[in-house]
PDB file of C-alpha atoms in Angstrom:
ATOM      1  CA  UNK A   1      47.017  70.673  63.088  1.00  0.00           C
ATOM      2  CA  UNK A   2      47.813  73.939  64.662  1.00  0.00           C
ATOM      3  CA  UNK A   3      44.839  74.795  66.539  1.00  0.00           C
ATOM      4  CA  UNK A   4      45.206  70.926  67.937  1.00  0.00           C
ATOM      5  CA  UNK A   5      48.898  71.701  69.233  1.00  0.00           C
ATOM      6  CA  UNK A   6      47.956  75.219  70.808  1.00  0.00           C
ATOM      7  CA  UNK A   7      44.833  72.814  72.559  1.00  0.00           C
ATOM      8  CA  UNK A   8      47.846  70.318  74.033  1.00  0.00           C
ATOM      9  CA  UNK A   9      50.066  73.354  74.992  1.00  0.00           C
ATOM     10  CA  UNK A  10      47.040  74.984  76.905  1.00  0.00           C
ATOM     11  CA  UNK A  11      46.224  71.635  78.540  1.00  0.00           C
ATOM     12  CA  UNK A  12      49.685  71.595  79.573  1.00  0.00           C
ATOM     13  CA  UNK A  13      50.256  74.507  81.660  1.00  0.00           C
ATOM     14  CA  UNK A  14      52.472  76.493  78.958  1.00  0.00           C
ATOM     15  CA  UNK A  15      52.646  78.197  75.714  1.00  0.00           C
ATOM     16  CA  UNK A  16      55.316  78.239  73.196  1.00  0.00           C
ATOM     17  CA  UNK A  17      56.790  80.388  70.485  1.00  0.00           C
ATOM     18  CA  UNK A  18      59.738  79.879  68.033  1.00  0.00           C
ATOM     19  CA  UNK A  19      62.451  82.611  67.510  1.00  0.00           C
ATOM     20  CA  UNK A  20      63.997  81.430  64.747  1.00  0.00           C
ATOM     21  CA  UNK A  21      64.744  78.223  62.190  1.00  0.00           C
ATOM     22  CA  UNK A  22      67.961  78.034  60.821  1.00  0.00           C
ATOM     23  CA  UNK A  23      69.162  75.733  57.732  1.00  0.00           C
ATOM     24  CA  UNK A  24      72.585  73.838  59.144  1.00  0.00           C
ATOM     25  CA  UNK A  25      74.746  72.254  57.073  1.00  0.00           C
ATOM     26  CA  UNK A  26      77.304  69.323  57.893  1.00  0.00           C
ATOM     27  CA  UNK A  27      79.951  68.640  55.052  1.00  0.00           C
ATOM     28  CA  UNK A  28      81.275  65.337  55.151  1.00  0.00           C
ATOM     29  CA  UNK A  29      82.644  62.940  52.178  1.00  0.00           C
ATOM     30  CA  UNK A  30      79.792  61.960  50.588  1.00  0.00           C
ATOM     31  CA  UNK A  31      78.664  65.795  50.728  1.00  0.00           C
ATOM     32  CA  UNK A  32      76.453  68.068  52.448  1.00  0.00           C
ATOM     33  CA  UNK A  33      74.431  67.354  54.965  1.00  0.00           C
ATOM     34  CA  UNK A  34      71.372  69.058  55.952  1.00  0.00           C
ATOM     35  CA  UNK A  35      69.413  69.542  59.101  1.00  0.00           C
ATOM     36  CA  UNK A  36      67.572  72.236  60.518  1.00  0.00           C
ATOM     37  CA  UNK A  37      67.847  74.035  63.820  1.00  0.00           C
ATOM     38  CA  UNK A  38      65.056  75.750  65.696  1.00  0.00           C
ATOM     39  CA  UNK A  39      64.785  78.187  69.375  1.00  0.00           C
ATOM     40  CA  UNK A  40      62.179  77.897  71.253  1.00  0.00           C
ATOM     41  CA  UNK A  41      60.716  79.846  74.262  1.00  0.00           C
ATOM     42  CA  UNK A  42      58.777  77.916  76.392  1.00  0.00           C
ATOM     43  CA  UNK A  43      56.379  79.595  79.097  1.00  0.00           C
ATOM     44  CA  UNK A  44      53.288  79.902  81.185  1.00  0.00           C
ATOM     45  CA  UNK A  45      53.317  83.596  81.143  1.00  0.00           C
ATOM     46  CA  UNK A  46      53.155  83.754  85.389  1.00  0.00           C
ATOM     47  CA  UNK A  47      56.745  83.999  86.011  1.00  0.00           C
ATOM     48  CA  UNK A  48      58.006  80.563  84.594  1.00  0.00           C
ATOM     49  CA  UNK A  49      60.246  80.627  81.290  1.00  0.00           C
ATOM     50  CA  UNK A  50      62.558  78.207  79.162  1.00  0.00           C
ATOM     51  CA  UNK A  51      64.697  78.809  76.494  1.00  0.00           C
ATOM     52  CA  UNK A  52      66.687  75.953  74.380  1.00  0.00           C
ATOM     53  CA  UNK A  53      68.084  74.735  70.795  1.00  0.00           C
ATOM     54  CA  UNK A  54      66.410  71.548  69.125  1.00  0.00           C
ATOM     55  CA  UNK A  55      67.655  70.169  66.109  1.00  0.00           C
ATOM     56  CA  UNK A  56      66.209  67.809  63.315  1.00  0.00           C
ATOM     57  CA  UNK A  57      66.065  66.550  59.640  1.00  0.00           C
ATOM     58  CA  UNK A  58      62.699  68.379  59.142  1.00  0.00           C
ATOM     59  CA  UNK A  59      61.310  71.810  60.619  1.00  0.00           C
ATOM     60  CA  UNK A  60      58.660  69.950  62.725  1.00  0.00           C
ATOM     61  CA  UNK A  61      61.524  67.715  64.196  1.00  0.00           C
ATOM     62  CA  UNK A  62      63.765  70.853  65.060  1.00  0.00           C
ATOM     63  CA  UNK A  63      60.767  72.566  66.751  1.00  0.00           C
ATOM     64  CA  UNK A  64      59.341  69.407  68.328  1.00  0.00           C
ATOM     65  CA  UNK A  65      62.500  68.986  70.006  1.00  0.00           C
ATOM     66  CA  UNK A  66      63.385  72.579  71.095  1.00  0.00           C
ATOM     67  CA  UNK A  67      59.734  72.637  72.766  1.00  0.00           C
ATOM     68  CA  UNK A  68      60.347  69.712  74.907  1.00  0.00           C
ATOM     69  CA  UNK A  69      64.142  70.867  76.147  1.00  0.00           C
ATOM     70  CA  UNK A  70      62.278  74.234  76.975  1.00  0.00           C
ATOM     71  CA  UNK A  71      59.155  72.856  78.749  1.00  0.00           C
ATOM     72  CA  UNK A  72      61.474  71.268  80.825  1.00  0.00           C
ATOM     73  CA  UNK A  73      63.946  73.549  81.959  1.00  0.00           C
ATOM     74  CA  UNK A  74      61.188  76.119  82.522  1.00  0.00           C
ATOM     75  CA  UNK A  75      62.545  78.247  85.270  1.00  0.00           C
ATOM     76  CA  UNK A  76      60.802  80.222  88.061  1.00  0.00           C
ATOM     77  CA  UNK A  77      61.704  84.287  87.384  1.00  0.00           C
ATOM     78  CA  UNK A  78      61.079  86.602  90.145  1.00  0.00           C
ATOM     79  CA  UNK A  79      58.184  89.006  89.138  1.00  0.00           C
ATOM     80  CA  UNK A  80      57.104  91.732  90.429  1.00  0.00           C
ATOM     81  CA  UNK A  81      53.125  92.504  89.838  1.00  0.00           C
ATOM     82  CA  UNK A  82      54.190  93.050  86.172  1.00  0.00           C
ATOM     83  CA  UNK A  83      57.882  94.027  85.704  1.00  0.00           C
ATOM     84  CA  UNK A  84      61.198  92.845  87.278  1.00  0.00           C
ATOM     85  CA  UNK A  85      62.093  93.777  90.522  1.00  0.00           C
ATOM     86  CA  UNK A  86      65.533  96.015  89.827  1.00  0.00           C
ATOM     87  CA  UNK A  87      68.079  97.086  86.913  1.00  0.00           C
ATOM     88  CA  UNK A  88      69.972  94.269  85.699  1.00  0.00           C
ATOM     89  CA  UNK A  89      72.896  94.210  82.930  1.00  0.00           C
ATOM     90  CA  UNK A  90      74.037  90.752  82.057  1.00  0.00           C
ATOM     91  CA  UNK A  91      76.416  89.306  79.070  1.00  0.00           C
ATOM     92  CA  UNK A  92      76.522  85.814  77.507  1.00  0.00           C
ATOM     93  CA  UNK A  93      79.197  85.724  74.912  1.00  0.00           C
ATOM     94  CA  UNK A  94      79.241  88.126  72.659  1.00  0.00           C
ATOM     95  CA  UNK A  95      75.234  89.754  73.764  1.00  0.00           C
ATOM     96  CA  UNK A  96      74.678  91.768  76.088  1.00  0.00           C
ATOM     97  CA  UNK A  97      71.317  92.889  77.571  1.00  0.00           C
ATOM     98  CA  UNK A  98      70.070  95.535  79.987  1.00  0.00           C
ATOM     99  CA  UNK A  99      66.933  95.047  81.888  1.00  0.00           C
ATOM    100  CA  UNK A 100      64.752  98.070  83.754  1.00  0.00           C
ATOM    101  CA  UNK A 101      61.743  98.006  85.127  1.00  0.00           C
ATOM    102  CA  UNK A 102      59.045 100.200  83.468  1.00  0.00           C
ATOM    103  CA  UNK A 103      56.266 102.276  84.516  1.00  0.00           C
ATOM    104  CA  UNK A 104      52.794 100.450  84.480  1.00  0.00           C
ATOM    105  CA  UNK A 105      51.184 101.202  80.807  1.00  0.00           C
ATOM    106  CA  UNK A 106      54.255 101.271  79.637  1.00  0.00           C
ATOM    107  CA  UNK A 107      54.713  98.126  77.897  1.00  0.00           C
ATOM    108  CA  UNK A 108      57.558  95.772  76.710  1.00  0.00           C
ATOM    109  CA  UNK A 109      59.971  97.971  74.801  1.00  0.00           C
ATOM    110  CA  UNK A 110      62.698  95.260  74.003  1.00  0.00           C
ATOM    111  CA  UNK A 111      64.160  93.656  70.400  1.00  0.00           C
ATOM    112  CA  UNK A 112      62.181  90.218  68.762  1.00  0.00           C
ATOM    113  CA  UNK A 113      64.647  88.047  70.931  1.00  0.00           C
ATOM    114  CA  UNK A 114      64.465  89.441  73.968  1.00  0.00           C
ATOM    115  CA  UNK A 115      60.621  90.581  73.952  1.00  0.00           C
ATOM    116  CA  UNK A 116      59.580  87.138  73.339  1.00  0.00           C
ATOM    117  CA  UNK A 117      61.471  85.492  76.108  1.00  0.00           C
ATOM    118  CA  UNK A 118      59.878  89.028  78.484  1.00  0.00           C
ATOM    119  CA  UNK A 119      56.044  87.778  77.191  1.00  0.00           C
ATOM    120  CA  UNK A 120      56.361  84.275  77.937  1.00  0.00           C
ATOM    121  CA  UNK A 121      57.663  84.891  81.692  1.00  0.00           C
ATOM    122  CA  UNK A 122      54.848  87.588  82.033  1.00  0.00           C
ATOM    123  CA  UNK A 123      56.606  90.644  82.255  1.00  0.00           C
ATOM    124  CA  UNK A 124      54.206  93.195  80.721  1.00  0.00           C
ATOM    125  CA  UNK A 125      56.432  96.636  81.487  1.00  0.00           C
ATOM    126  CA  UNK A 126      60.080  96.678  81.436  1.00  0.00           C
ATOM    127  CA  UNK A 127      62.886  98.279  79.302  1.00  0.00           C
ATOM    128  CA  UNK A 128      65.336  96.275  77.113  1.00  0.00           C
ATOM    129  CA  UNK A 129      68.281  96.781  75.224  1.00  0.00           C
ATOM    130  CA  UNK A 130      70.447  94.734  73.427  1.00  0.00           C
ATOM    131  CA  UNK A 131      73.881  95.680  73.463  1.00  0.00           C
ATOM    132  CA  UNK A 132      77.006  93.871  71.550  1.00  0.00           C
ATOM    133  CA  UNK A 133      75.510  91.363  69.299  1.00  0.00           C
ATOM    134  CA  UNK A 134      72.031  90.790  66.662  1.00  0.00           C
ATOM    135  CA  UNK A 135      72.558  87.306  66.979  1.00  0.00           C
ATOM    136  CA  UNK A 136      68.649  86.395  67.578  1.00  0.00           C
ATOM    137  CA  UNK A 137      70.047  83.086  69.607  1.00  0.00           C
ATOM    138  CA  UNK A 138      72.734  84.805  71.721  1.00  0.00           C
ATOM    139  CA  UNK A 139      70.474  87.541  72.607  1.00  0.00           C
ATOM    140  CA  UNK A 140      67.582  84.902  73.920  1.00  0.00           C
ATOM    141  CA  UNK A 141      69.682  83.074  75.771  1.00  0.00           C
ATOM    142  CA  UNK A 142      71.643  86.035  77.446  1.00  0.00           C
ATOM    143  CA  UNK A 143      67.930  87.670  78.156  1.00  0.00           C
ATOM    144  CA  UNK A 144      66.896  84.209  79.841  1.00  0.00           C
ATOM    145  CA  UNK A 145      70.358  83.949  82.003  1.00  0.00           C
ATOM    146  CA  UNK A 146      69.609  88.040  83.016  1.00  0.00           C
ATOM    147  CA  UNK A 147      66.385  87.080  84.120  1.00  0.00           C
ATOM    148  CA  UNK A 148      67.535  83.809  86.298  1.00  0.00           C
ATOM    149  CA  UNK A 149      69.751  86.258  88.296  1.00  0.00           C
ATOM    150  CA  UNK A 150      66.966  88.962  89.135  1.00  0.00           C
ATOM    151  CA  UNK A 151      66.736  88.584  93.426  1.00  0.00           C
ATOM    152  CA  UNK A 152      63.121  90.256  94.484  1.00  0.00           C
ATOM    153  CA  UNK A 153      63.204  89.876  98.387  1.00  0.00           C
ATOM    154  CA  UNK A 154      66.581  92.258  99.108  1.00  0.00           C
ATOM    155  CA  UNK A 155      64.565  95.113  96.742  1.00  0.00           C
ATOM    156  CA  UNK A 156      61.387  94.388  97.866  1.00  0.00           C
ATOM    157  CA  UNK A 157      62.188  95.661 101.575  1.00  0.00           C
ATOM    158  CA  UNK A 158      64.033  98.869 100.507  1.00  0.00           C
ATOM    159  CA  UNK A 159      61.385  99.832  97.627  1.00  0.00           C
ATOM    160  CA  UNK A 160      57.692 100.657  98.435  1.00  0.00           C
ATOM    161  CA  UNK A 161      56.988 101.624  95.358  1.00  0.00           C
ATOM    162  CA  UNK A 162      57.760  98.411  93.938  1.00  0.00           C
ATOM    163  CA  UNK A 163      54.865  96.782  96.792  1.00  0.00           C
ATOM    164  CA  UNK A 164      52.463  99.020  95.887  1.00  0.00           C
ATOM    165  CA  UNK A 165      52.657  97.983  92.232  1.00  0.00           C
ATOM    166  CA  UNK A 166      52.049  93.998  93.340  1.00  0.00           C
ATOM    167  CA  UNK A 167      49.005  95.480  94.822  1.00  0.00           C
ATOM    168  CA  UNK A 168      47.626  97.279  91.724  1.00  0.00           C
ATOM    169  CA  UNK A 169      48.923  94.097  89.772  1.00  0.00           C
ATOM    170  CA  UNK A 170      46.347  92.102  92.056  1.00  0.00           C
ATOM    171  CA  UNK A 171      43.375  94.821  92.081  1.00  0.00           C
ATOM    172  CA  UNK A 172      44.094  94.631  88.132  1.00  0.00           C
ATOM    173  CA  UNK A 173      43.884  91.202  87.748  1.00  0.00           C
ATOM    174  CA  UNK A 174      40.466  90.883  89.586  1.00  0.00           C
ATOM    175  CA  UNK A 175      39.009  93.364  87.399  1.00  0.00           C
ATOM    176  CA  UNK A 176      39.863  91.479  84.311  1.00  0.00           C
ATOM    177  CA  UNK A 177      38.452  88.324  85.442  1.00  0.00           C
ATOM    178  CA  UNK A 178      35.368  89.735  86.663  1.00  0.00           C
ATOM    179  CA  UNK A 179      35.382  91.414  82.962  1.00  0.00           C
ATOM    180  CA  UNK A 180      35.811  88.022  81.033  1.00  0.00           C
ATOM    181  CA  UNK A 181      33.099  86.260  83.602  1.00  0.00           C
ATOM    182  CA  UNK A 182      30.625  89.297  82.546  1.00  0.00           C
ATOM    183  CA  UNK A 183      31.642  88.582  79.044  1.00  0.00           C
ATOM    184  CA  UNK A 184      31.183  84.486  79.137  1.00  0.00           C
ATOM    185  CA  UNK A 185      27.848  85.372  80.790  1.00  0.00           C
ATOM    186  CA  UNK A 186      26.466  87.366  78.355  1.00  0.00           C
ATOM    187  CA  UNK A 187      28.055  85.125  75.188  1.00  0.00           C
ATOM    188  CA  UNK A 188      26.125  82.234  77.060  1.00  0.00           C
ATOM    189  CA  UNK A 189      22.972  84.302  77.521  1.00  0.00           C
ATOM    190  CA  UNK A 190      22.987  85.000  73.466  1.00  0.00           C
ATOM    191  CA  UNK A 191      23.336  81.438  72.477  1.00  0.00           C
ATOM    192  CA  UNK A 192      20.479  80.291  74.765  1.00  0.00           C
TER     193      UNK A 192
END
């Protein structure tokens, strides 16, 4: 069943992930009710990224719903060859999250909430830290709203540095396709 979802997700453009599955409860007269509630990040990992909330009477149901909502409100993030174009501090009720961009190599160093939102938009270097709340939820959300406000064109035309990084982004990405084609060639070549 799993390897047949990740199939439909690839055929779809996008990849997902789930942050976290909560047990809800509703009291009412007769009693308690029970649901679940599941986040999920939704991405492509090439700049597009959607966060949202789904909620059901079974785990599958929650999920199954939060993957939709995400998939589509996917947003476009501005990227730059592998981190985020500038410094950004953002706050979304009681989180708060500030963004750098990282040397190349250095990797994502960010909490479980806001690293998985960073590796579905395909930001493989940046800095992140949580500030305010450990609320897995709030802190997803707030990293998703920091990274709808990031603005590339105003920094790129002040910042070489940051150009010169799209270019080794590029030269870096060539070399790693060439390196899977060499690969797929010689997996073919064993199994004829």
């Amino acid at each position: 069943m799993a390897r047949r979802d990740r199939e439909n997700r690839q055929e779809r453009g996008y990849d997902t992930r789930t942050v976290t599955i909560r047990r809800v409860a509703k009291v009412t007269s007769e009693g308690r009710r029970l649901r679940f509630s599941a986040m999920v990040v939704a991405g492509d990992r090439n700049g597009r990224v959607g966060v949202a909330l789904g909620r059901g009477m079974d785990t599958r149901s929650a999920i199954s719903k939060a993957e939709k909502k995400a998939a589509s409100g996917m947003v476009k993030i501005e990227v730059v060859g592998d981190t985020i174009p500038h410094e950004i501090r953002h706050k979304f009720g009681a989180a708060k999250v500030l963004l750098r961009p990282a040397r190349p190599g250095a990797g994502i160093i960010a909490g479980l909430a806001s690293r998985t939102v960073l590796e579905m938009a395909g930001i493989e270097n940046v800095y992140c830290k949580q500030l305010g709340s450990n609320d897995l939820i709030a802190n997803t959300y707030c990293t998703f709203e920091a990274l709808k406000m990031l603005r590339k064109g105003r920094v790129l035309k002040r910042m070489s540095k940051m150009r010169e990084r799209i270019g080794l982004k590029e030269k870096m990405d060539e070399e790693r396709k060439k390196r899977e084609a060499r690969l797929a060639k010689k997996r073919d070549n064993k199994s004829d």
